[in-house]
CSV table of C-alpha atoms in Angstrom, one decimal:
chain,number,residue,atom,x,y,z
A,29,UNK,CA,15.9,-26.5,33.1
A,30,UNK,CA,18.4,-25.6,35.8
A,31,UNK,CA,18.4,-24.4,39.5
A,32,UNK,CA,16.7,-21.3,38.5
A,33,UNK,CA,13.6,-22.9,36.9
A,34,UNK,CA,11.4,-22.7,40.1
A,35,UNK,CA,12.6,-19.0,40.5
A,36,UNK,CA,11.6,-18.2,37.1
A,37,UNK,CA,8.3,-20.0,37.4
A,38,UNK,CA,7.7,-18.2,40.7
A,39,UNK,CA,8.4,-14.9,39.0
A,40,UNK,CA,5.7,-15.5,36.4
A,41,UNK,CA,3.2,-16.6,38.9
A,42,UNK,CA,3.8,-13.7,41.3
A,43,UNK,CA,3.2,-11.3,38.3
A,44,UNK,CA,0.0,-13.0,37.3
A,45,UNK,CA,-1.3,-12.9,40.8
A,46,UNK,CA,-0.6,-9.2,41.1
A,47,UNK,CA,-2.7,-8.4,37.9
A,48,UNK,CA,-6.5,-8.2,38.0
A,49,UNK,CA,-8.1,-11.6,37.5
A,50,UNK,CA,-8.0,-12.8,33.8
A,51,UNK,CA,-6.2,-9.6,32.5
A,52,UNK,CA,-2.8,-11.0,31.9
A,53,UNK,CA,-1.2,-13.1,29.0
A,54,UNK,CA,2.0,-15.2,29.4
A,55,UNK,CA,3.9,-14.9,26.0
A,56,UNK,CA,7.2,-15.9,24.6
A,57,UNK,CA,9.4,-14.4,21.8
A,58,UNK,CA,10.9,-17.8,20.9
A,59,UNK,CA,13.9,-20.0,21.7
A,60,UNK,CA,12.1,-21.8,24.3
A,61,UNK,CA,13.9,-25.0,23.3
A,62,UNK,CA,17.3,-26.0,21.7
A,63,UNK,CA,20.6,-25.2,22.8
A,64,UNK,CA,19.6,-26.3,26.3
A,65,UNK,CA,21.2,-27.7,29.1
A,66,UNK,CA,21.5,-31.5,29.6
A,67,UNK,CA,18.7,-32.1,31.9
A,68,UNK,CA,16.3,-30.7,29.1
A,69,UNK,CA,18.3,-31.7,26.0
A,70,UNK,CA,18.5,-35.3,27.0
A,71,UNK,CA,14.7,-35.5,26.8
A,72,UNK,CA,14.4,-33.4,23.5
A,73,UNK,CA,13.3,-30.5,25.6
A,74,UNK,CA,10.1,-32.1,26.9
A,75,UNK,CA,10.8,-31.0,30.4
A,76,UNK,CA,10.9,-27.2,29.2
A,77,UNK,CA,7.8,-27.8,27.3
A,78,UNK,CA,6.1,-29.2,30.3
A,79,UNK,CA,7.1,-26.1,32.4
A,80,UNK,CA,5.8,-23.7,30.0
A,81,UNK,CA,2.5,-25.5,29.7
A,82,UNK,CA,2.2,-25.8,33.5
A,83,UNK,CA,2.7,-21.9,33.6
A,84,UNK,CA,0.0,-21.3,31.0
A,85,UNK,CA,2.1,-20.0,28.0
A,86,UNK,CA,-0.5,-18.7,25.7
A,87,UNK,CA,1.3,-18.1,22.5
A,88,UNK,CA,5.0,-17.9,21.2
A,89,UNK,CA,6.9,-16.8,18.3
A,90,UNK,CA,9.1,-19.4,16.7
A,91,UNK,CA,12.9,-18.9,17.3
A,92,UNK,CA,15.7,-20.1,15.3
A,93,UNK,CA,16.3,-22.9,17.8
A,94,UNK,CA,12.8,-24.2,17.3
A,95,UNK,CA,14.1,-25.5,14.0
A,96,UNK,CA,17.2,-27.1,15.3
A,97,UNK,CA,15.6,-30.5,14.9
A,98,UNK,CA,14.0,-29.6,11.6
A,99,UNK,CA,10.7,-28.5,10.4
A,100,UNK,CA,9.0,-32.0,10.8
A,101,UNK,CA,10.3,-32.2,14.4
A,102,UNK,CA,8.7,-28.8,15.2
A,103,UNK,CA,5.3,-29.6,13.6
A,104,UNK,CA,5.1,-33.4,14.5
A,105,UNK,CA,6.5,-33.4,18.0
A,106,UNK,CA,6.9,-29.9,19.5
A,107,UNK,CA,3.7,-28.3,18.5
A,108,UNK,CA,1.4,-31.3,19.6
A,109,UNK,CA,3.2,-31.3,22.9
A,110,UNK,CA,2.7,-27.6,23.5
A,111,UNK,CA,-0.4,-26.2,25.0
A,112,UNK,CA,0.2,-22.9,23.2
A,113,UNK,CA,0.4,-21.7,19.6
A,114,UNK,CA,3.7,-21.5,17.9
A,115,UNK,CA,3.6,-18.4,15.4
A,116,UNK,CA,5.7,-17.6,12.3
A,117,UNK,CA,4.2,-15.0,9.9
A,118,UNK,CA,7.4,-14.8,7.9
A,119,UNK,CA,8.0,-18.7,7.6
A,120,UNK,CA,6.9,-19.7,4.1
A,121,UNK,CA,6.9,-22.8,2.1
A,122,UNK,CA,9.7,-22.7,-0.2
A,123,UNK,CA,9.1,-20.8,-3.5
A,124,UNK,CA,5.8,-19.4,-2.3
A,125,UNK,CA,4.1,-17.0,-0.1
A,126,UNK,CA,2.1,-19.6,1.8
A,127,UNK,CA,2.6,-19.5,5.5
A,128,UNK,CA,4.1,-22.7,6.8
A,129,UNK,CA,2.9,-22.1,10.3
A,130,UNK,CA,0.1,-20.1,12.0
A,131,UNK,CA,0.7,-16.4,11.5
A,132,UNK,CA,-1.1,-15.1,14.6
A,133,UNK,CA,-3.6,-16.1,17.4
A,134,UNK,CA,-6.4,-14.2,18.8
A,135,UNK,CA,-6.6,-14.4,22.8
A,136,UNK,CA,-9.5,-13.2,24.7
A,137,UNK,CA,-8.5,-11.0,27.8
A,138,UNK,CA,-11.7,-10.2,29.7
A,139,UNK,CA,-13.6,-9.7,26.5
A,140,UNK,CA,-10.7,-7.7,24.8
A,141,UNK,CA,-9.5,-9.4,21.7
A,142,UNK,CA,-5.7,-9.4,21.6
A,143,UNK,CA,-4.0,-10.5,18.5
A,144,UNK,CA,-0.4,-11.9,18.9
A,145,UNK,CA,1.7,-12.0,15.8
A,146,UNK,CA,5.0,-14.0,15.7
A,147,UNK,CA,7.9,-13.7,13.3
A,148,UNK,CA,11.4,-15.0,13.5
A,149,UNK,CA,14.8,-13.7,12.2
A,150,UNK,CA,15.2,-13.8,8.6
A,151,UNK,CA,18.7,-15.3,9.1
A,152,UNK,CA,17.2,-18.5,10.5
A,153,UNK,CA,18.2,-20.3,7.3
A,154,UNK,CA,21.7,-19.8,7.9
A,155,UNK,CA,21.6,-20.6,11.7
A,156,UNK,CA,20.3,-24.2,11.6
A,157,UNK,CA,21.0,-27.4,9.7
A,158,UNK,CA,19.8,-26.6,6.0
A,159,UNK,CA,18.4,-30.3,5.6
A,160,UNK,CA,15.8,-29.9,8.2
A,161,UNK,CA,14.4,-26.7,6.7
A,162,UNK,CA,14.8,-27.5,2.9
A,163,UNK,CA,11.1,-26.9,2.2
A,164,UNK,CA,11.0,-23.5,4.0
A,165,UNK,CA,11.9,-19.9,3.4
A,166,UNK,CA,12.3,-17.2,5.9
A,167,UNK,CA,10.9,-13.7,4.6
A,168,UNK,CA,11.2,-10.2,6.0
A,169,UNK,CA,9.8,-10.2,9.5
A,170,UNK,CA,8.5,-6.6,9.5
A,171,UNK,CA,6.7,-7.0,6.2
A,172,UNK,CA,5.0,-10.1,7.5
A,173,UNK,CA,3.9,-8.5,10.8
A,174,UNK,CA,2.4,-5.4,8.9
A,175,UNK,CA,0.7,-7.6,6.4
A,176,UNK,CA,-1.1,-9.6,9.1
A,177,UNK,CA,-1.8,-6.4,11.3
A,178,UNK,CA,-3.5,-4.7,8.3
A,179,UNK,CA,-5.6,-7.8,7.7
A,180,UNK,CA,-6.5,-8.0,11.3
A,181,UNK,CA,-7.7,-4.4,11.3
A,182,UNK,CA,-9.5,-4.6,8.0
A,183,UNK,CA,-11.5,-7.6,9.2
A,184,UNK,CA,-12.2,-6.3,12.6
A,185,UNK,CA,-10.7,-9.2,14.3
A,186,UNK,CA,-8.5,-7.5,17.0
A,187,UNK,CA,-8.8,-4.8,19.5
A,188,UNK,CA,-5.1,-4.9,20.5
A,189,UNK,CA,-2.1,-6.2,18.4
A,190,UNK,CA,1.0,-7.4,20.0
A,191,UNK,CA,4.1,-8.2,17.7
A,192,UNK,CA,6.5,-10.9,19.0
A,193,UNK,CA,9.9,-10.6,16.9
A,194,UNK,CA,12.6,-13.3,17.5
A,195,UNK,CA,15.0,-10.7,16.4
A,196,UNK,CA,16.4,-7.6,18.5
A,197,UNK,CA,18.8,-4.9,19.0
A,198,UNK,CA,22.5,-5.6,18.1
A,199,UNK,CA,24.8,-2.7,18.5
A,200,UNK,CA,26.6,-1.6,21.8
A,201,UNK,CA,26.5,-3.4,25.2
A,202,UNK,CA,23.3,-4.7,26.7
A,203,UNK,CA,23.0,-1.6,29.1
A,204,UNK,CA,25.3,0.7,27.0
A,205,UNK,CA,23.4,1.6,23.8
A,206,UNK,CA,20.4,3.8,23.6
A,207,UNK,CA,17.5,3.2,21.5
A,208,UNK,CA,18.7,6.0,19.1
A,209,UNK,CA,22.1,4.4,18.7
A,210,UNK,CA,20.6,1.1,18.0
A,211,UNK,CA,18.4,2.6,15.4
A,212,UNK,CA,21.3,4.4,13.8
A,213,UNK,CA,23.1,1.1,13.6
A,214,UNK,CA,20.6,0.1,11.0
A,215,UNK,CA,19.7,-3.5,10.3
A,216,UNK,CA,16.8,-5.7,11.3
A,217,UNK,CA,16.3,-4.0,14.7
A,218,UNK,CA,15.9,-0.4,13.1
A,219,UNK,CA,13.4,-1.7,10.8
A,220,UNK,CA,11.3,-3.2,13.6
A,221,UNK,CA,11.4,0.0,15.4
A,222,UNK,CA,10.8,2.5,12.6
A,223,UNK,CA,8.7,0.5,10.1
A,224,UNK,CA,6.5,-1.9,12.2
A,225,UNK,CA,2.9,-0.7,11.4
A,226,UNK,CA,1.3,1.9,13.9
A,227,UNK,CA,-1.5,-0.8,14.2
A,228,UNK,CA,0.9,-2.6,16.6
A,229,UNK,CA,0.5,-1.5,20.2
A,230,UNK,CA,3.4,-3.3,21.7
A,231,UNK,CA,6.5,-5.1,20.6
A,232,UNK,CA,8.4,-8.0,22.2
A,233,UNK,CA,11.9,-8.9,20.8
A,234,UNK,CA,14.4,-11.7,21.3
A,235,UNK,CA,17.3,-13.5,19.8
A,236,UNK,CA,20.1,-11.1,20.6
A,237,UNK,CA,20.2,-11.9,24.4
A,238,UNK,CA,20.1,-8.1,25.3
A,239,UNK,CA,17.9,-6.4,27.9
A,240,UNK,CA,16.1,-3.2,27.4
A,241,UNK,CA,12.5,-1.7,27.7
A,242,UNK,CA,12.4,1.4,25.4
A,243,UNK,CA,9.7,4.0,24.4
A,244,UNK,CA,9.8,3.7,20.7
A,245,UNK,CA,8.2,6.3,18.5
A,246,UNK,CA,5.2,5.0,16.5
A,247,UNK,CA,5.9,5.5,12.8
A,248,UNK,CA,3.7,8.3,11.2
A,249,UNK,CA,2.1,9.3,14.7
A,250,UNK,CA,3.7,12.4,16.0
A,251,UNK,CA,4.4,12.5,19.7
A,252,UNK,CA,3.2,8.8,20.3
A,253,UNK,CA,5.3,5.9,21.6
A,254,UNK,CA,4.9,2.3,22.3
A,255,UNK,CA,7.0,-0.1,24.4
A,256,UNK,CA,9.6,-2.5,22.8
A,257,UNK,CA,11.2,-4.8,25.3
A,258,UNK,CA,13.7,-7.7,25.4
A,259,UNK,CA,14.6,-9.7,28.5
A,260,UNK,CA,18.2,-10.9,28.3
A,261,UNK,CA,18.5,-14.6,28.2
A,262,UNK,CA,17.9,-17.8,30.1
A,263,UNK,CA,15.0,-16.6,32.1
A,264,UNK,CA,16.9,-14.1,34.1
A,265,UNK,CA,14.2,-11.4,33.7
A,266,UNK,CA,10.4,-11.4,32.7
A,267,UNK,CA,9.6,-8.6,30.3
A,268,UNK,CA,6.3,-7.0,31.5
A,269,UNK,CA,4.2,-4.7,29.5
A,270,UNK,CA,0.9,-3.2,31.0
A,271,UNK,CA,-1.6,-1.7,28.6
A,272,UNK,CA,-4.5,0.3,29.7
A,273,UNK,CA,-7.2,-0.2,26.9
A,274,UNK,CA,-10.4,1.7,26.5
A,275,UNK,CA,-13.1,-0.4,25.0
A,276,UNK,CA,-15.5,2.6,24.2
A,277,UNK,CA,-12.9,4.3,22.1
A,278,UNK,CA,-11.0,1.2,21.0
A,279,UNK,CA,-7.6,2.6,21.8
A,280,UNK,CA,-4.6,1.9,24.1
A,281,UNK,CA,-4.5,4.9,26.4
A,282,UNK,CA,-1.2,4.4,28.1
A,283,UNK,CA,1.4,1.7,28.9
A,284,UNK,CA,4.2,0.9,31.3
A,285,UNK,CA,7.0,-1.5,30.4
A,286,UNK,CA,10.0,-3.0,32.1
A,287,UNK,CA,12.0,-6.0,33.0
A,288,UNK,CA,11.2,-7.8,36.2
A,289,UNK,CA,14.3,-9.6,37.8
A,290,UNK,CA,13.8,-13.3,38.6
A,291,UNK,CA,12.7,-13.7,42.2
């Protein structure tokens, strides 16, 4: 919440208005709250949640900052105040493989079933106060996304699958490194690009405050790419992916992806 909030909101509304009616989804890759400026933090980020609710946010991955107040604060206060689903497919009850949060949500887009799967950086346990997350474990985000995607496909629950990772590219500068350089750097982002199931049609990333919109090769499918986007930080850009979906053949025929500067 700052002088740019209205401009950020206006950009979201402009992009919605430019899309065919009912064809757009407003999504987040996490860190909606926490580490925020005084105007929001003094009210435990309720003003930020209010803005996202007003803008019609439909789903969000949990970011590490969603756990700043502890898991109980997230489930007992933040989630009830949010008109959107918080997703964490790789957040487990400690010592189990039992998901502690919803893993995905299915959203209807003009009759097309769009599944959104959320996952957070595996390093979350080292980034927030350990006392508040003592009952949780954070697993491999790619393994979790793939597991959920395969179940969605097997059960015929989704036409299109979107992955939201609160994890992102790490090497180089925001505009200096290529996708190939980022993959060569290894680590979590390389795994996201090269190992996320081919069932996933588009990937949003976050956490590392970088800005990119890349055509990433789809593992195991020669000559095919899919979009992978991150939008910088503090709402300076809106990441926009447009998918052309053919209902008769049940496939995404094409896409465009980019970052739209705040108006």
